[in-house]
CSV table of C-alpha atoms in Angstrom, one decimal:
chain,number,residue,atom,x,y,z
A,1,MET,CA,163.1,77.6,183.3
A,2,ASP,CA,159.4,77.5,182.8
A,3,PHE,CA,158.8,75.7,186.7
A,4,PRO,CA,155.2,76.5,187.6
A,5,ARG,CA,153.9,74.8,190.8
A,6,SER,CA,152.4,72.4,189.0
A,7,SER,CA,151.5,68.3,189.4
A,8,GLY,CA,151.7,65.4,186.5
A,9,ILE,CA,150.8,61.5,186.1
A,10,LEU,CA,153.3,59.6,185.0
A,11,LEU,CA,151.5,57.2,181.7
A,12,HIS,CA,153.4,55.5,179.4
A,13,PRO,CA,151.6,55.1,176.1
A,14,THR,CA,150.7,51.3,176.0
A,15,SER,CA,149.4,52.2,179.7
A,16,LEU,CA,145.8,52.8,178.2
A,17,PRO,CA,143.0,51.5,177.7
A,18,GLY,CA,142.1,49.7,174.5
A,19,LYS,CA,140.5,47.0,171.8
A,20,TYR,CA,143.8,46.3,170.3
A,21,GLY,CA,146.5,45.4,172.8
A,22,ILE,CA,148.2,47.9,174.4
A,23,GLY,CA,147.7,51.8,174.3
A,24,ASP,CA,147.6,54.1,171.4
A,25,LEU,CA,147.0,57.8,170.8
A,26,GLY,CA,143.1,57.4,169.2
A,27,LYS,CA,140.5,58.9,171.6
A,28,ASP,CA,141.6,57.4,174.6
A,29,ALA,CA,144.9,59.2,174.8
A,30,TYR,CA,142.9,62.3,174.6
A,31,GLU,CA,140.3,61.4,176.9
A,32,PHE,CA,142.7,61.0,179.4
A,33,VAL,CA,144.0,64.5,178.5
A,34,ASP,CA,140.8,65.2,179.7
A,35,PHE,CA,140.7,63.6,182.6
A,36,LEU,CA,144.2,65.8,183.8
A,37,LYS,CA,142.9,68.8,182.5
A,38,LEU,CA,139.3,67.7,184.6
A,39,THR,CA,141.7,67.5,188.1
A,40,GLY,CA,143.8,70.4,187.5
A,41,GLN,CA,146.6,67.8,186.1
A,42,SER,CA,149.0,70.7,184.5
A,43,ILE,CA,152.0,67.5,183.6
A,44,TRP,CA,151.4,64.2,181.4
A,45,GLN,CA,155.0,62.9,182.1
A,46,VAL,CA,155.9,58.9,179.2
A,47,LEU,CA,157.9,56.9,179.2
A,48,PRO,CA,161.0,57.3,176.2
A,49,LEU,CA,158.6,56.9,172.4
A,50,GLY,CA,160.9,55.1,170.5
A,51,PRO,CA,160.0,51.4,168.8
A,52,THR,CA,161.1,48.8,170.8
A,53,SER,CA,163.0,45.5,170.7
A,54,TYR,CA,163.9,42.7,172.4
A,55,GLY,CA,162.3,42.7,175.3
A,56,ASP,CA,159.7,45.4,174.4
A,57,SER,CA,161.9,47.8,177.2
A,58,PRO,CA,161.5,51.9,176.0
A,59,TYR,CA,164.9,52.1,177.2
A,60,GLN,CA,166.1,49.6,174.5
A,61,SER,CA,164.7,52.1,171.9
A,62,THR,CA,166.3,50.7,167.7
A,63,SER,CA,166.1,54.5,167.7
A,64,SER,CA,166.0,58.2,169.2
A,65,PHE,CA,164.2,59.5,166.7
A,66,ALA,CA,161.1,56.6,165.3
A,67,GLY,CA,157.7,56.8,167.3
A,68,ASN,CA,156.9,53.1,167.9
A,69,PRO,CA,154.5,51.9,165.3
A,70,LEU,CA,152.8,50.2,168.0
A,71,LEU,CA,150.4,53.6,169.3
A,72,ILE,CA,149.2,54.5,166.0
A,73,SER,CA,146.4,54.2,166.6
A,74,LEU,CA,144.2,51.5,164.1
A,75,ASP,CA,140.6,53.3,164.6
A,76,GLU,CA,141.9,56.9,162.9
A,77,LEU,CA,143.3,55.1,160.4
A,78,VAL,CA,140.0,53.3,159.1
A,79,LYS,CA,138.6,57.1,159.7
A,80,GLU,CA,141.1,58.5,156.8
A,81,GLY,CA,139.9,55.3,155.3
A,82,TRP,CA,143.2,53.0,154.9
A,83,LEU,CA,142.1,50.5,157.0
A,84,THR,CA,138.0,48.7,157.2
A,85,GLU,CA,136.5,47.6,160.0
A,86,ASP,CA,136.6,43.8,158.3
A,87,ASP,CA,140.1,45.0,158.8
A,88,LEU,CA,140.5,45.3,162.4
A,89,PRO,CA,139.2,42.1,164.2
A,90,VAL,CA,138.7,42.2,167.7
A,91,SER,CA,141.9,39.1,169.3
A,92,ALA,CA,140.9,37.2,171.5
A,93,ASP,CA,144.7,37.2,172.8
A,94,PHE,CA,144.3,40.6,173.0
A,95,ASP,CA,143.9,41.4,177.4
A,96,ASP,CA,142.4,44.6,178.5
A,97,TYR,CA,144.6,44.7,181.4
A,98,VAL,CA,148.7,42.9,179.8
A,99,VAL,CA,149.8,43.9,176.7
A,100,HIS,CA,150.9,41.0,175.1
A,101,TYR,CA,153.4,41.7,173.0
A,102,GLY,CA,154.0,39.1,170.7
A,103,PRO,CA,150.0,38.4,169.9
A,104,VAL,CA,150.0,42.7,169.6
A,105,ILE,CA,152.8,43.0,167.6
A,106,GLU,CA,151.3,40.4,164.7
A,107,TYR,CA,148.7,41.8,164.5
A,108,HIS,CA,149.4,45.8,164.0
A,109,ASN,CA,151.9,44.8,161.5
A,110,GLU,CA,149.8,43.3,160.5
A,111,ALA,CA,146.9,46.1,160.4
A,112,LEU,CA,150.2,49.0,159.1
A,113,THR,CA,150.2,47.1,155.9
A,114,THR,CA,147.4,46.9,154.4
A,115,ALA,CA,147.1,51.1,155.5
A,116,PHE,CA,149.9,51.1,153.4
A,117,ALA,CA,148.7,49.0,150.5
A,118,ARG,CA,144.9,50.8,150.9
A,119,PHE,CA,147.2,54.2,151.3
A,120,ASN,CA,148.7,53.9,147.8
A,121,ASP,CA,146.3,52.8,146.2
A,122,LYS,CA,143.1,55.6,147.9
A,123,ALA,CA,145.7,58.7,148.1
A,124,THR,CA,145.2,62.1,147.9
A,125,PRO,CA,147.8,63.9,146.0
A,126,LYS,CA,147.5,66.3,149.5
A,127,GLN,CA,147.8,63.4,151.6
A,128,LYS,CA,151.3,61.6,148.7
A,129,ALA,CA,152.0,65.3,149.2
A,130,ALA,CA,151.7,65.7,152.6
A,131,LEU,CA,154.0,62.0,153.3
A,132,GLU,CA,156.7,63.7,150.5
A,133,GLN,CA,157.3,66.6,152.7
A,134,PHE,CA,157.3,64.8,156.1
A,135,CYS,CA,159.7,62.3,154.4
A,136,GLU,CA,162.6,65.1,153.6
A,137,GLU,CA,161.8,67.4,156.3
A,138,ASN,CA,163.3,64.4,159.1
A,139,LYS,CA,165.5,62.6,156.6
A,140,ASP,CA,168.5,63.5,159.3
A,141,TRP,CA,167.3,60.6,160.8
A,142,LEU,CA,164.1,58.9,158.7
A,143,ASP,CA,166.6,57.7,155.7
A,144,ASP,CA,168.4,55.8,158.0
A,145,TYR,CA,166.2,54.5,159.9
A,146,ALA,CA,163.1,53.1,157.3
A,147,LEU,CA,166.3,51.4,155.7
A,148,PHE,CA,168.0,49.2,158.6
A,149,ALA,CA,164.6,48.5,160.0
A,150,ALA,CA,163.5,47.3,156.4
A,151,LEU,CA,167.4,45.2,156.0
A,152,LYS,CA,166.9,43.6,160.1
A,153,ASP,CA,162.7,42.7,158.9
A,154,SER,CA,165.2,41.1,155.6
A,155,HIS,CA,167.5,39.4,158.4
A,156,ASP,CA,164.8,37.9,160.7
A,157,GLY,CA,165.4,40.7,163.4
A,158,LYS,CA,169.0,39.6,164.1
A,159,PRO,CA,170.5,42.6,165.0
A,160,TRP,CA,172.8,44.4,162.8
A,161,TRP,CA,176.2,42.8,163.8
A,162,GLU,CA,175.1,40.0,162.4
A,163,TRP,CA,174.2,40.5,159.0
A,164,PRO,CA,175.7,40.7,156.3
A,165,VAL,CA,179.9,42.7,156.6
A,166,GLY,CA,179.0,45.3,153.6
A,167,GLN,CA,175.2,46.0,155.1
A,168,ALA,CA,177.0,45.5,158.8
A,169,LEU,CA,179.3,48.1,157.9
A,170,SER,CA,177.5,50.5,155.5
A,171,THR,CA,179.4,49.4,152.6
A,172,PRO,CA,178.4,52.6,149.5
A,173,GLU,CA,177.8,49.9,147.6
A,174,GLU,CA,176.6,47.5,149.5
A,175,ILE,CA,173.9,50.3,151.1
A,176,LYS,CA,172.7,50.9,147.6
A,177,ALA,CA,171.7,47.3,146.0
A,178,ALA,CA,169.2,47.4,150.1
A,179,ARG,CA,167.7,50.0,148.5
A,180,GLN,CA,166.5,49.1,145.3
A,181,ALA,CA,165.8,45.7,146.8
A,182,LEU,CA,164.0,46.8,150.1
A,183,GLU,CA,162.1,50.3,148.3
A,184,GLU,CA,159.0,49.6,149.1
A,185,ASN,CA,159.4,48.5,153.0
A,186,ILE,CA,161.6,50.7,152.7
A,187,GLU,CA,158.4,53.0,152.3
A,188,SER,CA,157.0,51.6,154.5
A,189,HIS,CA,158.9,52.5,157.5
A,190,MET,CA,158.6,56.1,156.0
A,191,PHE,CA,154.8,55.7,156.3
A,192,ARG,CA,154.5,54.4,160.3
A,193,GLN,CA,156.8,57.1,161.1
A,194,TRP,CA,154.5,59.8,159.4
A,195,LEU,CA,151.5,58.3,161.2
A,196,PHE,CA,153.3,58.3,164.5
A,197,HIS,CA,153.8,61.6,164.1
A,198,ASP,CA,151.6,62.9,162.6
A,199,GLN,CA,148.9,61.5,165.2
A,200,TRP,CA,151.5,62.5,168.2
A,201,ALA,CA,151.1,66.3,167.4
A,202,LYS,CA,147.4,66.1,166.5
A,203,LEU,CA,147.6,64.7,169.9
A,204,ARG,CA,150.3,67.1,171.2
A,205,ALA,CA,147.9,70.0,170.7
A,206,TYR,CA,145.2,68.6,171.6
A,207,ALA,CA,146.4,68.9,175.5
A,208,ASN,CA,149.2,71.8,174.5
A,209,GLU,CA,144.6,73.6,174.3
A,210,ARG,CA,144.2,72.0,177.1
A,211,GLY,CA,147.3,73.5,179.3
A,212,ILE,CA,148.2,70.2,179.4
A,213,ARG,CA,153.1,70.6,179.3
A,214,LEU,CA,154.0,66.9,177.5
A,215,MET,CA,156.9,66.2,179.5
A,216,GLY,CA,159.0,63.3,177.0
A,217,ASP,CA,162.1,61.1,178.2
A,218,ILE,CA,166.2,61.1,177.4
A,219,PRO,CA,168.1,58.1,178.3
A,220,ILE,CA,171.5,59.0,177.9
A,221,PHE,CA,172.6,55.5,177.1
A,222,VAL,CA,171.0,54.0,172.7
A,223,ALA,CA,171.0,49.9,173.1
A,224,HIS,CA,173.8,48.6,170.7
A,225,ASP,CA,171.1,47.2,168.4
A,226,SER,CA,169.8,49.9,166.9
A,227,ALA,CA,170.0,52.3,163.5
A,228,ASP,CA,171.2,55.7,165.7
A,229,THR,CA,174.8,52.3,166.8
A,230,TRP,CA,175.2,50.9,163.1
A,231,GLY,CA,174.4,54.6,161.4
A,232,ASN,CA,177.4,56.4,163.6
A,233,ARG,CA,179.9,54.1,164.7
A,234,HIS,CA,182.3,56.5,164.6
A,235,LEU,CA,180.4,58.0,167.3
A,236,PHE,CA,181.2,54.9,169.9
A,237,TYR,CA,183.2,53.0,171.2
A,238,LEU,CA,183.2,49.5,169.0
A,239,ASP,CA,185.5,47.1,166.4
A,240,GLU,CA,186.3,46.9,163.4
A,241,GLN,CA,182.9,44.6,163.7
A,242,GLY,CA,181.4,46.9,165.2
A,243,ASN,CA,180.9,44.6,168.7
A,244,PRO,CA,181.9,47.7,171.8
A,245,VAL,CA,184.2,47.6,173.4
A,246,VAL,CA,183.4,49.3,176.1
A,247,ILE,CA,180.0,48.9,177.9
A,248,ALA,CA,177.8,51.0,180.2
A,249,GLY,CA,176.9,50.4,183.4
A,250,VAL,CA,176.9,50.8,187.5
A,251,PRO,CA,179.4,49.8,190.2
A,252,PRO,CA,178.6,47.6,192.9
A,253,ASP,CA,176.4,48.7,195.8
A,254,TYR,CA,174.0,48.6,198.2
A,255,PHE,CA,171.6,46.5,196.4
A,256,SER,CA,173.7,44.5,194.0
A,257,PRO,CA,177.8,43.1,195.1
A,258,THR,CA,178.3,42.7,190.7
A,259,GLY,CA,176.7,46.1,189.1
A,260,GLN,CA,174.5,46.3,186.5
A,261,ARG,CA,176.5,45.4,183.2
A,262,TRP,CA,173.8,47.5,181.1
A,263,GLY,CA,175.2,46.5,177.5
A,264,ASN,CA,174.9,49.6,175.5
A,265,PRO,CA,178.0,51.1,173.9
A,266,LEU,CA,179.8,54.1,175.4
A,267,TYR,CA,180.0,57.4,173.0
A,268,ARG,CA,184.0,58.5,172.0
A,269,TRP,CA,182.9,61.9,173.2
A,270,ASP,CA,185.8,63.9,171.7
A,271,VAL,CA,185.0,63.0,168.5
A,272,MET,CA,181.4,64.3,169.5
A,273,LYS,CA,182.6,67.8,171.1
A,274,GLN,CA,184.7,68.1,167.2
A,275,ASN,CA,181.5,69.1,165.6
A,276,GLY,CA,179.7,70.3,168.2
A,277,TYR,CA,178.1,67.8,169.8
A,278,ALA,CA,176.0,67.2,166.2
A,279,TRP,CA,174.8,64.5,167.0
A,280,TRP,CA,172.5,64.3,169.7
A,281,LYS,CA,171.7,68.8,168.6
A,282,ARG,CA,169.8,66.9,166.6
A,283,ARG,CA,168.5,64.1,168.8
A,284,ILE,CA,167.0,67.9,171.3
A,285,ALA,CA,165.9,69.4,167.9
A,286,SER,CA,164.1,65.8,167.7
A,287,MET,CA,162.8,66.0,171.6
A,288,MET,CA,161.5,69.5,170.9
A,289,LYS,CA,159.3,68.6,168.1
A,290,LYS,CA,157.7,65.7,170.6
A,291,PHE,CA,157.7,67.9,173.6
A,292,ASP,CA,157.2,70.3,176.1
A,293,LEU,CA,160.1,69.8,179.2
A,294,VAL,CA,162.0,66.2,179.0
A,295,ARG,CA,163.8,64.3,181.4
A,296,ILE,CA,167.2,63.3,181.4
A,297,ASP,CA,167.5,59.3,183.0
A,298,HIS,CA,171.3,59.0,184.3
A,299,PHE,CA,171.9,62.3,184.7
A,300,ARG,CA,175.5,61.9,186.4
A,301,GLY,CA,176.7,60.5,183.2
A,302,PHE,CA,177.2,64.1,181.7
A,303,VAL,CA,180.1,64.1,184.4
A,304,ASN,CA,181.4,60.8,184.7
A,305,TYR,CA,180.0,56.8,184.2
A,306,TRP,CA,180.7,53.9,184.3
A,307,GLU,CA,182.9,51.7,181.8
A,308,ILE,CA,182.9,48.2,181.7
A,309,PRO,CA,185.2,46.1,179.4
A,310,ALA,CA,182.4,44.2,177.0
A,311,SER,CA,184.1,40.8,177.7
A,312,GLU,CA,183.4,41.4,181.8
A,313,GLU,CA,180.4,39.4,182.9
A,314,THR,CA,179.7,42.0,184.9
A,315,ALA,CA,180.6,45.5,186.2
A,316,VAL,CA,182.4,45.2,188.6
A,317,ASN,CA,186.0,45.2,187.0
A,318,GLY,CA,184.8,48.7,185.9
A,319,LYS,CA,186.2,52.3,186.1
A,320,TRP,CA,185.4,56.0,186.2
A,321,ILE,CA,185.4,58.4,184.0
A,322,GLU,CA,185.2,61.4,182.9
A,323,GLY,CA,182.8,63.2,181.0
A,324,PRO,CA,181.6,65.7,179.0
A,325,GLY,CA,180.3,68.2,180.9
A,326,ALA,CA,179.3,71.5,180.7
A,327,ASP,CA,181.0,72.0,177.8
A,328,PHE,CA,178.4,69.5,176.5
A,329,PHE,CA,175.1,71.6,177.8
A,330,HIS,CA,176.1,75.5,177.1
A,331,GLU,CA,176.6,74.3,173.0
A,332,VAL,CA,173.3,72.7,173.3
A,333,LEU,CA,171.3,74.9,175.1
A,334,LYS,CA,173.1,77.9,173.2
A,335,GLU,CA,170.7,76.8,170.2
A,336,TYR,CA,167.8,74.6,171.7
A,337,LYS,CA,165.6,76.7,175.4
A,338,MET,CA,164.3,74.0,176.7
A,339,PRO,CA,162.8,73.2,179.9
A,340,ILE,CA,165.7,69.5,181.6
A,341,VAL,CA,164.2,67.9,184.7
A,342,ALA,CA,167.6,66.0,186.0
A,343,GLU,CA,167.4,62.7,187.0
A,344,ASP,CA,169.5,62.9,189.7
A,345,LEU,CA,169.3,59.6,191.5
A,346,GLY,CA,171.2,56.9,193.3
A,347,MET,CA,175.8,57.6,193.4
A,348,ILE,CA,175.4,61.1,193.5
A,349,THR,CA,178.6,62.7,193.1
A,350,PRO,CA,178.6,66.7,195.0
A,351,ALA,CA,180.3,67.5,191.2
A,352,VAL,CA,177.1,65.7,189.8
A,353,TYR,CA,174.5,68.6,191.6
A,354,GLU,CA,176.7,71.2,190.9
A,355,LEU,CA,176.8,69.8,187.5
A,356,ARG,CA,172.6,70.5,188.0
A,357,ASP,CA,172.8,73.5,189.9
A,358,GLN,CA,175.4,75.2,186.8
A,359,PHE,CA,172.4,75.1,184.7
A,360,ASN,CA,169.3,75.0,187.1
A,361,PHE,CA,168.5,72.1,186.4
A,362,PRO,CA,165.4,70.1,188.4
A,363,GLY,CA,166.1,67.1,190.1
A,364,MET,CA,164.2,64.1,191.2
A,365,LYS,CA,163.0,63.4,195.0
A,366,VAL,CA,161.2,59.4,195.7
A,367,LEU,CA,159.3,59.8,198.7
A,368,GLN,CA,159.7,55.1,198.9
A,369,PHE,CA,163.2,56.5,199.5
A,370,ALA,CA,163.0,58.6,202.5
A,371,PHE,CA,161.8,56.5,204.6
A,372,GLU,CA,164.6,53.4,206.2
A,373,GLU,CA,164.5,51.0,209.1
A,374,ASP,CA,166.2,53.6,211.4
A,375,CYS,CA,164.2,57.2,209.9
A,376,LYS,CA,167.8,58.7,209.7
A,377,PRO,CA,167.4,62.2,207.7
A,378,SER,CA,167.1,61.8,204.4
A,379,ILE,CA,166.9,64.1,201.3
A,380,PHE,CA,164.6,62.6,199.8
A,381,MET,CA,162.4,63.8,203.3
A,382,PRO,CA,160.4,66.8,202.2
A,383,HIS,CA,160.9,69.1,204.6
A,384,ASN,CA,165.0,68.6,203.4
A,385,PHE,CA,163.4,69.5,199.8
A,386,GLU,CA,164.7,72.6,197.4
A,387,ARG,CA,161.4,75.0,195.4
A,388,ASN,CA,163.5,73.7,192.4
A,389,SER,CA,163.0,70.2,192.4
A,390,VAL,CA,160.5,67.7,191.2
A,391,VAL,CA,158.6,65.8,193.8
A,392,TYR,CA,158.0,61.6,192.7
A,393,THR,CA,156.1,59.2,194.6
A,394,GLY,CA,157.3,56.3,192.5
A,395,THR,CA,159.1,55.7,189.9
A,396,HIS,CA,158.4,53.0,186.4
A,397,ASP,CA,161.1,51.7,188.1
A,398,ASN,CA,159.8,50.6,191.3
A,399,ASN,CA,156.9,48.4,193.2
A,400,THR,CA,154.3,51.2,193.3
A,401,THR,CA,153.6,52.6,196.6
A,402,LEU,CA,151.3,49.9,197.7
A,403,GLY,CA,153.7,47.0,196.9
A,404,TRP,CA,156.0,48.9,198.4
A,405,TRP,CA,154.2,49.8,201.7
A,406,HIS,CA,153.4,46.2,201.4
A,407,GLU,CA,157.4,44.7,201.4
A,408,VAL,CA,158.9,46.4,203.5
A,409,SER,CA,160.0,45.5,207.1
A,410,ASP,CA,157.9,47.2,210.2
A,411,GLY,CA,161.0,49.9,211.1
A,412,VAL,CA,160.3,51.7,207.3
A,413,ARG,CA,156.6,51.5,208.1
A,414,ASN,CA,156.9,53.3,211.8
A,415,CYS,CA,158.9,55.6,209.6
A,416,VAL,CA,156.2,56.5,207.8
A,417,ARG,CA,154.3,57.0,210.5
A,418,ALA,CA,156.6,59.0,212.4
A,419,TYR,CA,156.7,61.0,210.3
A,420,MET,CA,153.6,62.0,208.6
A,421,GLY,CA,150.8,60.4,211.2
A,422,PRO,CA,148.4,57.3,210.6
A,423,VAL,CA,148.2,56.1,207.4
A,424,ASN,CA,145.3,54.8,206.3
A,425,ASP,CA,146.2,55.1,202.0
A,426,PRO,CA,149.6,54.3,201.6
A,427,ALA,CA,149.5,55.5,197.5
A,428,ARG,CA,147.6,58.3,198.6
A,429,ASP,CA,149.3,59.4,202.2
A,430,LEU,CA,152.8,59.8,200.3
A,431,MET,CA,150.9,61.7,197.6
A,432,ARG,CA,149.0,64.5,199.3
A,433,LEU,CA,153.5,63.9,201.2
A,434,ALA,CA,154.4,65.7,197.8
A,435,MET,CA,152.2,67.6,196.6
A,436,MET,CA,152.5,70.1,199.9
A,437,SER,CA,155.8,70.0,199.7
A,438,VAL,CA,157.8,72.9,198.4
A,439,ALA,CA,158.8,71.5,195.5
A,440,HIS,CA,157.3,73.5,192.9
A,441,THR,CA,156.5,70.0,190.8
A,442,VAL,CA,155.0,66.6,191.7
A,443,ILE,CA,154.7,63.7,188.9
A,444,THR,CA,152.8,60.5,190.2
A,445,PRO,CA,152.4,57.1,188.4
A,446,LEU,CA,149.0,56.9,187.5
A,447,GLN,CA,148.5,53.7,188.8
A,448,ASP,CA,149.2,55.7,193.0
A,449,VAL,CA,146.7,57.8,191.5
A,450,LEU,CA,144.2,55.1,191.2
A,451,SER,CA,146.2,52.6,194.4
A,452,TYR,CA,147.0,49.7,192.7
A,453,GLY,CA,148.8,47.0,194.2
A,454,ALA,CA,151.9,45.7,193.5
A,455,ASP,CA,150.7,43.3,190.0
A,456,THR,CA,150.3,46.9,188.5
A,457,ARG,CA,154.2,47.5,188.3
A,458,MET,CA,155.6,48.4,185.4
A,459,ASN,CA,159.0,47.3,185.5
A,460,HIS,CA,161.1,45.8,187.2
A,461,PRO,CA,165.1,46.9,186.6
A,462,GLY,CA,167.0,43.5,186.3
A,463,ILE,CA,164.3,40.8,185.2
A,464,GLY,CA,164.9,40.9,181.4
A,465,THR,CA,161.4,39.7,180.5
A,466,GLY,CA,156.9,40.4,181.9
A,467,ASN,CA,158.0,43.9,181.9
A,468,TRP,CA,156.5,47.0,180.3
A,469,THR,CA,152.9,45.4,180.0
A,470,TRP,CA,150.7,47.4,182.3
A,471,ARG,CA,147.4,48.6,181.4
A,472,PHE,CA,144.3,49.6,183.4
A,473,HIS,CA,140.9,50.4,182.2
A,474,GLN,CA,138.9,53.4,181.3
A,475,SER,CA,136.7,52.8,184.7
A,476,ALA,CA,138.8,53.0,186.6
A,477,LEU,CA,138.9,56.3,186.1
A,478,THR,CA,135.7,57.0,189.3
A,479,GLU,CA,134.1,59.8,190.1
A,480,GLN,CA,135.9,59.3,193.7
A,481,VAL,CA,139.6,59.3,191.7
A,482,ARG,CA,138.5,62.8,189.6
A,483,PHE,CA,137.5,64.2,193.0
A,484,ILE,CA,140.4,63.1,195.5
A,485,LEU,CA,143.3,64.0,192.9
A,486,GLY,CA,141.3,67.2,192.0
A,487,ASP,CA,140.7,68.1,195.5
A,488,MET,CA,144.7,67.8,196.0
A,489,THR,CA,145.5,69.2,193.4
A,490,TYR,CA,143.8,72.4,194.2
A,491,ARG,CA,144.0,72.3,197.7
A,492,TYR,CA,147.6,72.5,197.8
A,493,GLU,CA,147.7,75.3,195.1
A,494,ARG,CA,149.6,73.2,192.3
A,495,TRP,CA,146.2,74.1,189.5
A,496,PRO,CA,146.7,75.7,186.9
A,497,TYR,CA,145.3,79.4,187.9
A,498,THR,CA,147.1,82.7,186.8
A,499,GLU,CA,147.6,84.7,188.9
A,500,GLU,CA,144.7,86.7,189.2
A,501,GLU,CA,142.8,83.6,191.1
A,502,ARG,CA,146.6,82.9,192.9
A,503,ARG,CA,146.0,85.4,194.5
A,504,LYS,CA,141.9,85.8,194.8
A,505,LEU,CA,143.1,81.7,195.8
A,506,ARG,CA,145.5,83.8,198.7
A,507,GLU,CA,142.4,85.8,200.3
A,508,GLY,CA,139.9,82.9,200.6
A,509,SER,CA,137.5,84.2,197.6
A,510,VAL,CA,138.3,80.9,195.6
A,511,HIS,CA,135.7,77.6,195.9
A,512,GLY,CA,134.1,74.7,194.5
A,513,THR,CA,137.3,74.7,192.0
A,514,ALA,CA,137.5,71.5,192.4
């Protein structure tokens, strides 16, 4: 696993600036890469990139393989000649700081539909061949996904288990008929996936050329209403109608007396093992095409996971079930070598740490978790860090650090001061604490780099609406912000120096890099 001493930024592409209501893979994404390069960052971490559905959560995607068409740069399609400026009037419904998903989805769908029609009319043989090649190279997931998306469109977005039985359960006659009846819409979804993957590949190449690695996120479970589940029902605990028998979640704890009922269908790990976890191997292979390293969300689920009967309304009456453990990683990693970060937060047992350490995966440390009312010792305090760790001030599920600072008690704030001295700027002071730690990697949410408050929080776990909407304006990346971030990165030797430059740095002969 390749983890040099480094630092990076957590920012989902939807949060980028742009004039079409949501961040995309166009000019502003490239300018953000330039910002990372200028400040000595080595990693851009994003959330899952799949198409989203109800609730707009990237963790409830309709596919683990597909990309979110809302991220396609419409300006790039103008350059290609598949859209015109007249096709893209700037909408009054768009906000520079908040994604309003309803109007955004409608606008982008209309634009992409227009682009597909113009592609069919004007594309060169070379361009059409490129689309055909993409479809052929990705048919192991794309055929099912495009059909699933087209069927979902034809049923007004209803979940697949509410479709006519033959389509829901994929009887050959019904599926053949659907492919014929929905051919144009299926091709439109394939076109959108080609655009997304082409634009993402170009952005990744641009970042890699500048020393920036892209870090993805793999949710351990998939959504029930997804092409993953619909097309692979035998791999999940579903009844004959496609409804889950048991579902995922976490048990009651200090934060929730009824636990969390996530609702994701659970894998039949015994069935997956019979063919060498082939579906997971395809999933990892897909991630390797997009990213340089990945974080696995809810890593403890590979050791054991909380199984809840689907009939239960809460997570109280569940039980722990043994996961696939080391056998899974032995099988997958012998074919796919990819740096993996284990999200080992929450109710963690020694067996989880043992599995993590067996494969030398770095775990996560979150500084907001380090401080409590009584200042008792914590594994999240920097003096307890192992080098093989990735430290965050907070994550997408936390409040921003400034928001956290204002919501915690005086006792917690006093604990922070006792540990690190006076606090002048909570976000940047915790960022400095992370940067100076022994952990080989530091990832800071952009909100903390900018010292933003609770109104820019990305997600409130347990609240189903109003999340994933924050955007920043390009003017926020000021010279002062660049200097503060670059200076910390340089000062704590996280700038991506060559070995010779590092030697000179230690000898005091490298100056003024930031």
